[in-house]
PDB file of C-alpha atoms in Angstrom:
ATOM      1  CA  MET A 228      91.680 -21.349 200.292  1.00  0.00           C
ATOM      2  CA  LYS A 229      91.980 -18.271 202.484  1.00  0.00           C
ATOM      3  CA  SER A 230      90.791 -18.478 206.077  1.00  0.00           C
ATOM      4  CA  ASP A 231      87.657 -16.327 205.563  1.00  0.00           C
ATOM      5  CA  GLY A 232      86.540 -18.405 202.605  1.00  0.00           C
ATOM      6  CA  ARG A 233      87.257 -21.636 204.466  1.00  0.00           C
ATOM      7  CA  ARG A 234      85.274 -20.541 207.505  1.00  0.00           C
ATOM      8  CA  GLN A 235      82.354 -19.622 205.296  1.00  0.00           C
ATOM      9  CA  GLY A 236      82.698 -23.043 203.678  1.00  0.00           C
ATOM     10  CA  ILE A 237      82.588 -24.675 207.109  1.00  0.00           C
ATOM     11  CA  MET A 238      79.390 -22.794 207.929  1.00  0.00           C
ATOM     12  CA  ASP A 239      77.826 -23.712 204.562  1.00  0.00           C
ATOM     13  CA  PHE A 240      78.657 -27.367 205.191  1.00  0.00           C
ATOM     14  CA  LEU A 241      77.192 -27.246 208.698  1.00  0.00           C
ATOM     15  CA  MET A 242      74.004 -25.649 207.319  1.00  0.00           C
ATOM     16  CA  ASP A 243      73.405 -28.926 205.489  1.00  0.00           C
ATOM     17  CA  THR A 244      74.680 -31.399 208.061  1.00  0.00           C
ATOM     18  CA  GLY A 245      74.082 -29.737 211.437  1.00  0.00           C
ATOM     19  CA  THR A 246      77.241 -31.296 212.876  1.00  0.00           C
ATOM     20  CA  ALA A 247      80.698 -32.291 211.622  1.00  0.00           C
ATOM     21  CA  SER A 248      83.864 -33.776 213.082  1.00  0.00           C
ATOM     22  CA  VAL A 249      87.262 -32.109 213.002  1.00  0.00           C
ATOM     23  CA  ASP A 250      88.617 -35.009 210.930  1.00  0.00           C
ATOM     24  CA  GLU A 251      85.795 -34.612 208.419  1.00  0.00           C
ATOM     25  CA  LEU A 252      86.380 -30.872 208.066  1.00  0.00           C
ATOM     26  CA  ALA A 253      90.155 -31.253 207.787  1.00  0.00           C
ATOM     27  CA  SER A 254      89.738 -33.767 204.963  1.00  0.00           C
ATOM     28  CA  ARG A 255      87.061 -31.740 203.199  1.00  0.00           C
ATOM     29  CA  PHE A 256      89.048 -28.503 203.152  1.00  0.00           C
ATOM     30  CA  GLY A 257      92.536 -29.993 202.828  1.00  0.00           C
ATOM     31  CA  VAL A 258      93.989 -28.450 205.976  1.00  0.00           C
ATOM     32  CA  SER A 259      95.400 -29.701 209.258  1.00  0.00           C
ATOM     33  CA  LYS A 260      93.234 -30.494 212.257  1.00  0.00           C
ATOM     34  CA  MET A 261      94.973 -27.666 214.127  1.00  0.00           C
ATOM     35  CA  THR A 262      93.838 -25.228 211.429  1.00  0.00           C
ATOM     36  CA  VAL A 263      90.278 -26.537 211.709  1.00  0.00           C
ATOM     37  CA  HIS A 264      90.388 -26.047 215.482  1.00  0.00           C
ATOM     38  CA  ARG A 265      91.486 -22.439 214.989  1.00  0.00           C
ATOM     39  CA  ASP A 266      88.659 -21.886 212.508  1.00  0.00           C
ATOM     40  CA  LEU A 267      86.119 -23.392 214.875  1.00  0.00           C
ATOM     41  CA  ASP A 268      87.417 -21.289 217.762  1.00  0.00           C
ATOM     42  CA  GLU A 269      86.958 -18.145 215.664  1.00  0.00           C
ATOM     43  CA  LEU A 270      83.450 -19.123 214.544  1.00  0.00           C
ATOM     44  CA  GLU A 271      82.443 -20.079 218.081  1.00  0.00           C
ATOM     45  CA  GLU A 272      83.710 -16.764 219.453  1.00  0.00           C
ATOM     46  CA  SER A 273      81.564 -14.981 216.835  1.00  0.00           C
ATOM     47  CA  GLY A 274      78.520 -16.987 217.958  1.00  0.00           C
ATOM     48  CA  PHE A 275      77.994 -18.965 214.733  1.00  0.00           C
ATOM     49  CA  LEU A 276      78.557 -22.474 216.088  1.00  0.00           C
ATOM     50  CA  ARG A 277      79.404 -24.388 219.229  1.00  0.00           C
ATOM     51  CA  LYS A 278      82.330 -26.728 219.582  1.00  0.00           C
ATOM     52  CA  VAL A 279      81.483 -30.219 220.770  1.00  0.00           C
ATOM     53  CA  ARG A 280      83.708 -33.166 221.541  1.00  0.00           C
ATOM     54  CA  GLY A 281      85.650 -33.924 218.381  1.00  0.00           C
ATOM     55  CA  GLY A 282      83.901 -31.389 216.179  1.00  0.00           C
ATOM     56  CA  ALA A 283      81.307 -28.641 215.909  1.00  0.00           C
ATOM     57  CA  SER A 284      77.532 -28.202 215.743  1.00  0.00           C
ATOM     58  CA  ILE A 285      75.070 -25.493 214.784  1.00  0.00           C
ATOM     59  CA  GLN A 286      72.148 -27.363 216.302  1.00  0.00           C
ATOM     60  CA  PRO A 287      70.541 -25.467 219.208  1.00  0.00           C
ATOM     61  CA  SER A 288      71.225 -26.104 222.867  1.00  0.00           C
ATOM     62  CA  GLY A 289      70.172 -24.485 226.108  1.00  0.00           C
ATOM     63  CA  LEU A 290      72.926 -21.889 225.693  1.00  0.00           C
ATOM     64  CA  PHE A 291      73.189 -21.662 221.909  1.00  0.00           C
ATOM     65  CA  GLU A 292      70.623 -20.712 219.273  1.00  0.00           C
ATOM     66  CA  SER A 293      71.145 -21.822 215.687  1.00  0.00           C
ATOM     67  CA  ASP A 294      71.943 -19.546 212.785  1.00  0.00           C
ATOM     68  CA  PHE A 295      68.842 -18.101 211.076  1.00  0.00           C
ATOM     69  CA  ARG A 296      69.584 -19.983 207.835  1.00  0.00           C
ATOM     70  CA  TYR A 297      69.692 -23.318 209.636  1.00  0.00           C
ATOM     71  CA  ARG A 298      66.477 -22.599 211.544  1.00  0.00           C
ATOM     72  CA  GLN A 299      64.704 -21.736 208.298  1.00  0.00           C
ATOM     73  CA  LYS A 300      65.322 -25.275 207.078  1.00  0.00           C
ATOM     74  CA  GLN A 301      63.986 -26.991 210.191  1.00  0.00           C
ATOM     75  CA  ALA A 302      60.317 -28.079 210.307  1.00  0.00           C
ATOM     76  CA  GLY A 303      59.692 -25.990 207.204  1.00  0.00           C
ATOM     77  CA  GLU A 304      56.339 -27.502 206.288  1.00  0.00           C
ATOM     78  CA  GLU A 305      55.020 -27.132 209.829  1.00  0.00           C
ATOM     79  CA  LYS A 306      56.161 -23.507 210.032  1.00  0.00           C
ATOM     80  CA  GLN A 307      54.325 -22.738 206.797  1.00  0.00           C
ATOM     81  CA  ARG A 308      51.128 -24.214 208.230  1.00  0.00           C
ATOM     82  CA  LEU A 309      51.463 -22.138 211.388  1.00  0.00           C
ATOM     83  CA  ALA A 310      51.995 -18.925 209.454  1.00  0.00           C
ATOM     84  CA  ALA A 311      49.017 -19.580 207.169  1.00  0.00           C
ATOM     85  CA  ALA A 312      46.750 -20.258 210.156  1.00  0.00           C
ATOM     86  CA  ALA A 313      47.972 -17.388 212.339  1.00  0.00           C
ATOM     87  CA  VAL A 314      47.448 -14.757 209.646  1.00  0.00           C
ATOM     88  CA  ALA A 315      43.700 -15.239 210.166  1.00  0.00           C
ATOM     89  CA  MET A 316      44.201 -13.157 213.323  1.00  0.00           C
ATOM     90  CA  VAL A 317      44.884 -10.090 211.160  1.00  0.00           C
ATOM     91  CA  GLU A 318      42.322  -7.771 209.582  1.00  0.00           C
ATOM     92  CA  PRO A 319      42.869  -5.143 206.865  1.00  0.00           C
ATOM     93  CA  GLY A 320      43.859  -1.767 208.233  1.00  0.00           C
ATOM     94  CA  GLN A 321      45.658  -3.119 211.300  1.00  0.00           C
ATOM     95  CA  THR A 322      49.221  -2.659 212.500  1.00  0.00           C
ATOM     96  CA  VAL A 323      51.213  -5.878 212.843  1.00  0.00           C
ATOM     97  CA  ILE A 324      54.532  -6.612 214.579  1.00  0.00           C
ATOM     98  CA  ILE A 325      56.638  -9.553 213.377  1.00  0.00           C
ATOM     99  CA  ASP A 326      59.718 -10.607 215.315  1.00  0.00           C
ATOM    100  CA  ASP A 327      63.059 -12.010 214.175  1.00  0.00           C
ATOM    101  CA  GLY A 328      61.998 -15.670 214.323  1.00  0.00           C
ATOM    102  CA  SER A 329      61.921 -17.849 211.214  1.00  0.00           C
ATOM    103  CA  THR A 330      58.467 -19.176 212.177  1.00  0.00           C
ATOM    104  CA  ALA A 331      56.768 -15.814 212.756  1.00  0.00           C
ATOM    105  CA  GLY A 332      58.622 -14.420 209.769  1.00  0.00           C
ATOM    106  CA  GLY A 333      56.718 -16.785 207.490  1.00  0.00           C
ATOM    107  CA  ILE A 334      53.596 -14.664 207.986  1.00  0.00           C
ATOM    108  CA  ALA A 335      54.960 -11.894 205.734  1.00  0.00           C
ATOM    109  CA  ARG A 336      54.195 -13.737 202.504  1.00  0.00           C
ATOM    110  CA  HIS A 337      50.510 -13.968 203.461  1.00  0.00           C
ATOM    111  CA  LEU A 338      49.948 -10.294 204.253  1.00  0.00           C
ATOM    112  CA  ALA A 339      49.479  -8.952 200.710  1.00  0.00           C
ATOM    113  CA  ASP A 340      45.921 -10.363 200.673  1.00  0.00           C
ATOM    114  CA  LEU A 341      45.031  -8.252 203.731  1.00  0.00           C
ATOM    115  CA  ARG A 342      46.159  -4.843 202.532  1.00  0.00           C
ATOM    116  CA  PRO A 343      46.163  -2.091 203.657  1.00  0.00           C
ATOM    117  CA  LEU A 344      48.404  -2.913 206.620  1.00  0.00           C
ATOM    118  CA  THR A 345      51.207  -1.383 208.633  1.00  0.00           C
ATOM    119  CA  VAL A 346      53.974  -3.873 209.430  1.00  0.00           C
ATOM    120  CA  ILE A 347      56.676  -3.312 212.054  1.00  0.00           C
ATOM    121  CA  SER A 348      59.630  -5.694 212.099  1.00  0.00           C
ATOM    122  CA  ASN A 349      63.308  -6.138 212.924  1.00  0.00           C
ATOM    123  CA  ASN A 350      63.430  -9.289 210.760  1.00  0.00           C
ATOM    124  CA  LEU A 351      65.485  -8.586 207.636  1.00  0.00           C
ATOM    125  CA  ALA A 352      63.770 -11.394 205.706  1.00  0.00           C
ATOM    126  CA  VAL A 353      60.379  -9.801 206.440  1.00  0.00           C
ATOM    127  CA  ILE A 354      61.673  -6.349 205.511  1.00  0.00           C
ATOM    128  CA  GLN A 355      62.996  -7.678 202.194  1.00  0.00           C
ATOM    129  CA  ASP A 356      59.746  -9.537 201.452  1.00  0.00           C
ATOM    130  CA  LEU A 357      57.542  -6.493 202.071  1.00  0.00           C
ATOM    131  CA  ALA A 358      59.721  -3.612 200.870  1.00  0.00           C
ATOM    132  CA  GLY A 359      57.918  -1.838 198.047  1.00  0.00           C
ATOM    133  CA  VAL A 360      54.740  -3.916 198.277  1.00  0.00           C
ATOM    134  CA  GLY A 361      51.752  -1.681 197.522  1.00  0.00           C
ATOM    135  CA  GLY A 362      49.350  -1.209 200.394  1.00  0.00           C
ATOM    136  CA  ILE A 363      51.943  -2.173 203.027  1.00  0.00           C
ATOM    137  CA  THR A 364      53.343   0.602 205.210  1.00  0.00           C
ATOM    138  CA  LEU A 365      56.611  -0.899 206.380  1.00  0.00           C
ATOM    139  CA  ILE A 366      58.356   0.285 209.537  1.00  0.00           C
ATOM    140  CA  ALA A 367      61.801  -1.315 209.726  1.00  0.00           C
ATOM    141  CA  LEU A 368      63.262  -1.241 213.211  1.00  0.00           C
ATOM    142  CA  GLY A 369      66.754   0.193 213.256  1.00  0.00           C
ATOM    143  CA  GLY A 370      69.639  -1.006 215.341  1.00  0.00           C
ATOM    144  CA  GLN A 371      72.680  -3.209 214.991  1.00  0.00           C
ATOM    145  CA  TYR A 372      72.387  -6.009 212.444  1.00  0.00           C
ATOM    146  CA  SER A 373      72.920  -9.549 213.721  1.00  0.00           C
ATOM    147  CA  LYS A 374      73.960 -11.958 210.974  1.00  0.00           C
ATOM    148  CA  LYS A 375      73.157 -14.915 213.192  1.00  0.00           C
ATOM    149  CA  PHE A 376      69.565 -13.795 213.823  1.00  0.00           C
ATOM    150  CA  HIS A 377      69.208 -11.973 210.476  1.00  0.00           C
ATOM    151  CA  GLY A 378      67.643  -9.026 212.274  1.00  0.00           C
ATOM    152  CA  PHE A 379      68.240  -5.736 214.037  1.00  0.00           C
ATOM    153  CA  PHE A 380      68.657  -5.289 217.784  1.00  0.00           C
ATOM    154  CA  GLY A 381      69.971  -2.845 220.341  1.00  0.00           C
ATOM    155  CA  LEU A 382      69.066   0.584 221.665  1.00  0.00           C
ATOM    156  CA  LEU A 383      67.707   2.003 218.402  1.00  0.00           C
ATOM    157  CA  ALA A 384      65.290  -0.893 217.910  1.00  0.00           C
ATOM    158  CA  GLU A 385      64.241  -0.793 221.565  1.00  0.00           C
ATOM    159  CA  ASP A 386      63.650   2.974 221.634  1.00  0.00           C
ATOM    160  CA  THR A 387      61.547   2.755 218.478  1.00  0.00           C
ATOM    161  CA  LEU A 388      59.415  -0.055 219.900  1.00  0.00           C
ATOM    162  CA  ARG A 389      58.700   1.979 223.029  1.00  0.00           C
ATOM    163  CA  SER A 390      57.212   4.718 220.839  1.00  0.00           C
ATOM    164  CA  LEU A 391      54.916   2.450 218.786  1.00  0.00           C
ATOM    165  CA  ARG A 392      51.614   0.670 219.316  1.00  0.00           C
ATOM    166  CA  ALA A 393      50.225  -2.212 217.278  1.00  0.00           C
ATOM    167  CA  ASP A 394      47.079  -4.301 217.050  1.00  0.00           C
ATOM    168  CA  VAL A 395      48.803  -7.684 216.750  1.00  0.00           C
ATOM    169  CA  ALA A 396      52.262  -9.121 217.413  1.00  0.00           C
ATOM    170  CA  PHE A 397      53.561 -12.457 216.140  1.00  0.00           C
ATOM    171  CA  LEU A 398      56.525 -13.932 217.957  1.00  0.00           C
ATOM    172  CA  SER A 399      58.571 -17.105 217.987  1.00  0.00           C
ATOM    173  CA  SER A 400      60.648 -18.701 220.735  1.00  0.00           C
ATOM    174  CA  SER A 401      63.460 -21.234 220.725  1.00  0.00           C
ATOM    175  CA  ALA A 402      62.331 -23.292 223.714  1.00  0.00           C
ATOM    176  CA  ILE A 403      59.182 -24.095 225.687  1.00  0.00           C
ATOM    177  CA  HIS A 404      59.568 -25.628 229.120  1.00  0.00           C
ATOM    178  CA  GLY A 405      56.415 -26.299 231.108  1.00  0.00           C
ATOM    179  CA  ALA A 406      54.193 -23.280 230.489  1.00  0.00           C
ATOM    180  CA  SER A 407      57.010 -20.789 229.855  1.00  0.00           C
ATOM    181  CA  ALA A 408      58.973 -19.604 226.832  1.00  0.00           C
ATOM    182  CA  PHE A 409      62.767 -19.253 226.864  1.00  0.00           C
ATOM    183  CA  HIS A 410      65.521 -17.994 224.582  1.00  0.00           C
ATOM    184  CA  GLN A 411      69.315 -18.217 224.628  1.00  0.00           C
ATOM    185  CA  ASP A 412      70.086 -14.565 223.880  1.00  0.00           C
ATOM    186  CA  GLN A 413      69.242 -11.841 226.408  1.00  0.00           C
ATOM    187  CA  GLU A 414      69.171  -9.037 223.812  1.00  0.00           C
ATOM    188  CA  VAL A 415      66.674 -10.982 221.713  1.00  0.00           C
ATOM    189  CA  VAL A 416      64.563 -11.568 224.836  1.00  0.00           C
ATOM    190  CA  HIS A 417      64.527  -7.845 225.603  1.00  0.00           C
ATOM    191  CA  THR A 418      63.370  -6.972 222.073  1.00  0.00           C
ATOM    192  CA  LYS A 419      60.627  -9.611 222.091  1.00  0.00           C
ATOM    193  CA  ARG A 420      59.305  -8.345 225.437  1.00  0.00           C
ATOM    194  CA  LEU A 421      59.081  -4.809 224.068  1.00  0.00           C
ATOM    195  CA  MET A 422      57.175  -6.119 221.041  1.00  0.00           C
ATOM    196  CA  MET A 423      54.715  -7.809 223.364  1.00  0.00           C
ATOM    197  CA  ALA A 424      54.289  -4.631 225.390  1.00  0.00           C
ATOM    198  CA  ALA A 425      53.564  -2.637 222.221  1.00  0.00           C
ATOM    199  CA  ALA A 426      50.756  -4.917 220.962  1.00  0.00           C
ATOM    200  CA  ALA A 427      47.129  -5.260 222.015  1.00  0.00           C
ATOM    201  CA  ARG A 428      47.076  -8.947 221.041  1.00  0.00           C
ATOM    202  CA  LYS A 429      49.997 -11.345 221.036  1.00  0.00           C
ATOM    203  CA  TYR A 430      50.453 -14.739 219.384  1.00  0.00           C
ATOM    204  CA  LEU A 431      53.308 -17.216 219.715  1.00  0.00           C
ATOM    205  CA  LEU A 432      54.195 -19.525 216.813  1.00  0.00           C
ATOM    206  CA  VAL A 433      56.354 -22.537 217.715  1.00  0.00           C
ATOM    207  CA  ASP A 434      56.867 -25.848 215.972  1.00  0.00           C
ATOM    208  CA  HIS A 435      56.255 -28.911 218.138  1.00  0.00           C
ATOM    209  CA  GLY A 436      59.991 -29.623 218.458  1.00  0.00           C
ATOM    210  CA  LYS A 437      60.443 -26.579 220.697  1.00  0.00           C
ATOM    211  CA  PHE A 438      58.344 -28.094 223.491  1.00  0.00           C
ATOM    212  CA  GLY A 439      60.138 -29.906 226.289  1.00  0.00           C
ATOM    213  CA  ARG A 440      63.297 -27.832 225.763  1.00  0.00           C
ATOM    214  CA  THR A 441      64.782 -25.022 227.786  1.00  0.00           C
ATOM    215  CA  ALA A 442      67.194 -22.162 227.168  1.00  0.00           C
ATOM    216  CA  LEU A 443      69.176 -19.787 229.325  1.00  0.00           C
ATOM    217  CA  HIS A 444      66.818 -16.796 229.585  1.00  0.00           C
ATOM    218  CA  PHE A 445      63.166 -16.744 230.621  1.00  0.00           C
ATOM    219  CA  LEU A 446      61.079 -14.856 228.060  1.00  0.00           C
ATOM    220  CA  THR A 447      57.530 -14.982 229.408  1.00  0.00           C
ATOM    221  CA  ASP A 448      54.764 -17.224 230.660  1.00  0.00           C
ATOM    222  CA  LEU A 449      52.755 -18.643 227.771  1.00  0.00           C
ATOM    223  CA  LYS A 450      49.514 -17.366 229.254  1.00  0.00           C
ATOM    224  CA  ALA A 451      50.721 -13.872 228.272  1.00  0.00           C
ATOM    225  CA  PHE A 452      49.778 -14.792 224.679  1.00  0.00           C
ATOM    226  CA  ASP A 453      46.245 -14.726 223.358  1.00  0.00           C
ATOM    227  CA  ALA A 454      47.060 -18.056 221.708  1.00  0.00           C
ATOM    228  CA  VAL A 455      50.014 -20.348 221.102  1.00  0.00           C
ATOM    229  CA  PHE A 456      50.106 -22.006 217.663  1.00  0.00           C
ATOM    230  CA  THR A 457      51.856 -25.320 217.091  1.00  0.00           C
ATOM    231  CA  GLY A 458      51.644 -27.946 214.390  1.00  0.00           C
ATOM    232  CA  ARG A 459      51.456 -31.328 216.099  1.00  0.00           C
ATOM    233  CA  GLU A 460      49.697 -32.785 219.111  1.00  0.00           C
ATOM    234  CA  LEU A 461      51.884 -32.692 222.222  1.00  0.00           C
ATOM    235  CA  GLU A 462      52.626 -35.429 224.692  1.00  0.00           C
ATOM    236  CA  THR A 463      49.882 -35.819 227.272  1.00  0.00           C
ATOM    237  CA  GLN A 464      51.989 -34.506 230.162  1.00  0.00           C
ATOM    238  CA  MET A 465      52.993 -31.378 228.222  1.00  0.00           C
ATOM    239  CA  ARG A 466      49.427 -30.679 227.125  1.00  0.00           C
ATOM    240  CA  GLU A 467      48.112 -31.108 230.679  1.00  0.00           C
ATOM    241  CA  ALA A 468      50.699 -28.630 232.009  1.00  0.00           C
ATOM    242  CA  LEU A 469      49.582 -26.036 229.457  1.00  0.00           C
ATOM    243  CA  ASP A 470      45.897 -26.596 230.204  1.00  0.00           C
ATOM    244  CA  ALA A 471      46.520 -26.302 233.950  1.00  0.00           C
ATOM    245  CA  ALA A 472      48.326 -22.986 233.404  1.00  0.00           C
ATOM    246  CA  GLY A 473      45.447 -21.593 231.359  1.00  0.00           C
ATOM    247  CA  VAL A 474      47.402 -21.478 228.083  1.00  0.00           C
ATOM    248  CA  SER A 475      45.296 -21.209 224.930  1.00  0.00           C
ATOM    249  CA  LEU A 476      46.850 -23.733 222.523  1.00  0.00           C
ATOM    250  CA  THR A 477      45.852 -23.790 218.847  1.00  0.00           C
ATOM    251  CA  LEU A 478      46.784 -27.003 217.059  1.00  0.00           C
ATOM    252  CA  VAL A 479      47.309 -26.576 213.311  1.00  0.00           C
ATOM    253  CA  GLU A 480      47.461 -30.104 211.958  1.00  0.00           C
ATOM    254  CA  ARG A 481      48.391 -31.147 208.437  1.00  0.00           C
ATOM    255  CA  THR A 482      45.399 -31.321 206.111  1.00  0.00           C
ATOM    256  CA  ARG A 483      44.788 -34.856 204.978  1.00  0.00           C
ATOM    257  CA  PRO A 484      44.160 -35.397 201.265  1.00  0.00           C
TER     258      PRO A 484
END
């Protein structure tokens, strides 16, 4: 197997497992451990994984955000509930911003029932879902494509956002610490802040597993959002910190049969 195909195979395997040891990868792909180390070095340099002691991981950390495909698989049922609840904040005829996050991106599939709408997004999954849908005016933000985040970033996206105004923005974040949102990538942070500045109302969608974590870059205080949606009751200490900071938290629990 050529190196490019093997590296893609490593990523596909990690999408299912989250982590793998060097020994496991060497056996799976029939190569030496030194070859696996070289592959992991290349993938880490490209930002697709992080090397850990004895192997590699695509699970998030304070400095590393997971690949979009891996994040899509995490807390999938909860993310669907959040998207279905948050779309109630939209009315026909409005302009909606959706960011690159896998949680906020889930809103796209619910928007056809609210047409006509204008949708602005840098999220390629959202763009693909809504392209050609009648009654949806789609504004795709240009810029440089990031395979890891499955979206577009950079000067073109930022300049376009500065020229637009929207009624509602839906955002996601990789970590919530105290009453603040954080993200590992500074370019992603910059784009999200411009989306917030362009919208009259702003909503954050985060699954409960994001709380109590931190990441490298401060995004914003949670009180900057009109509401924060999550899908499970938080620990008492976390909930008290949010209440004390004046954060509006919307709990979207699973419907019992």
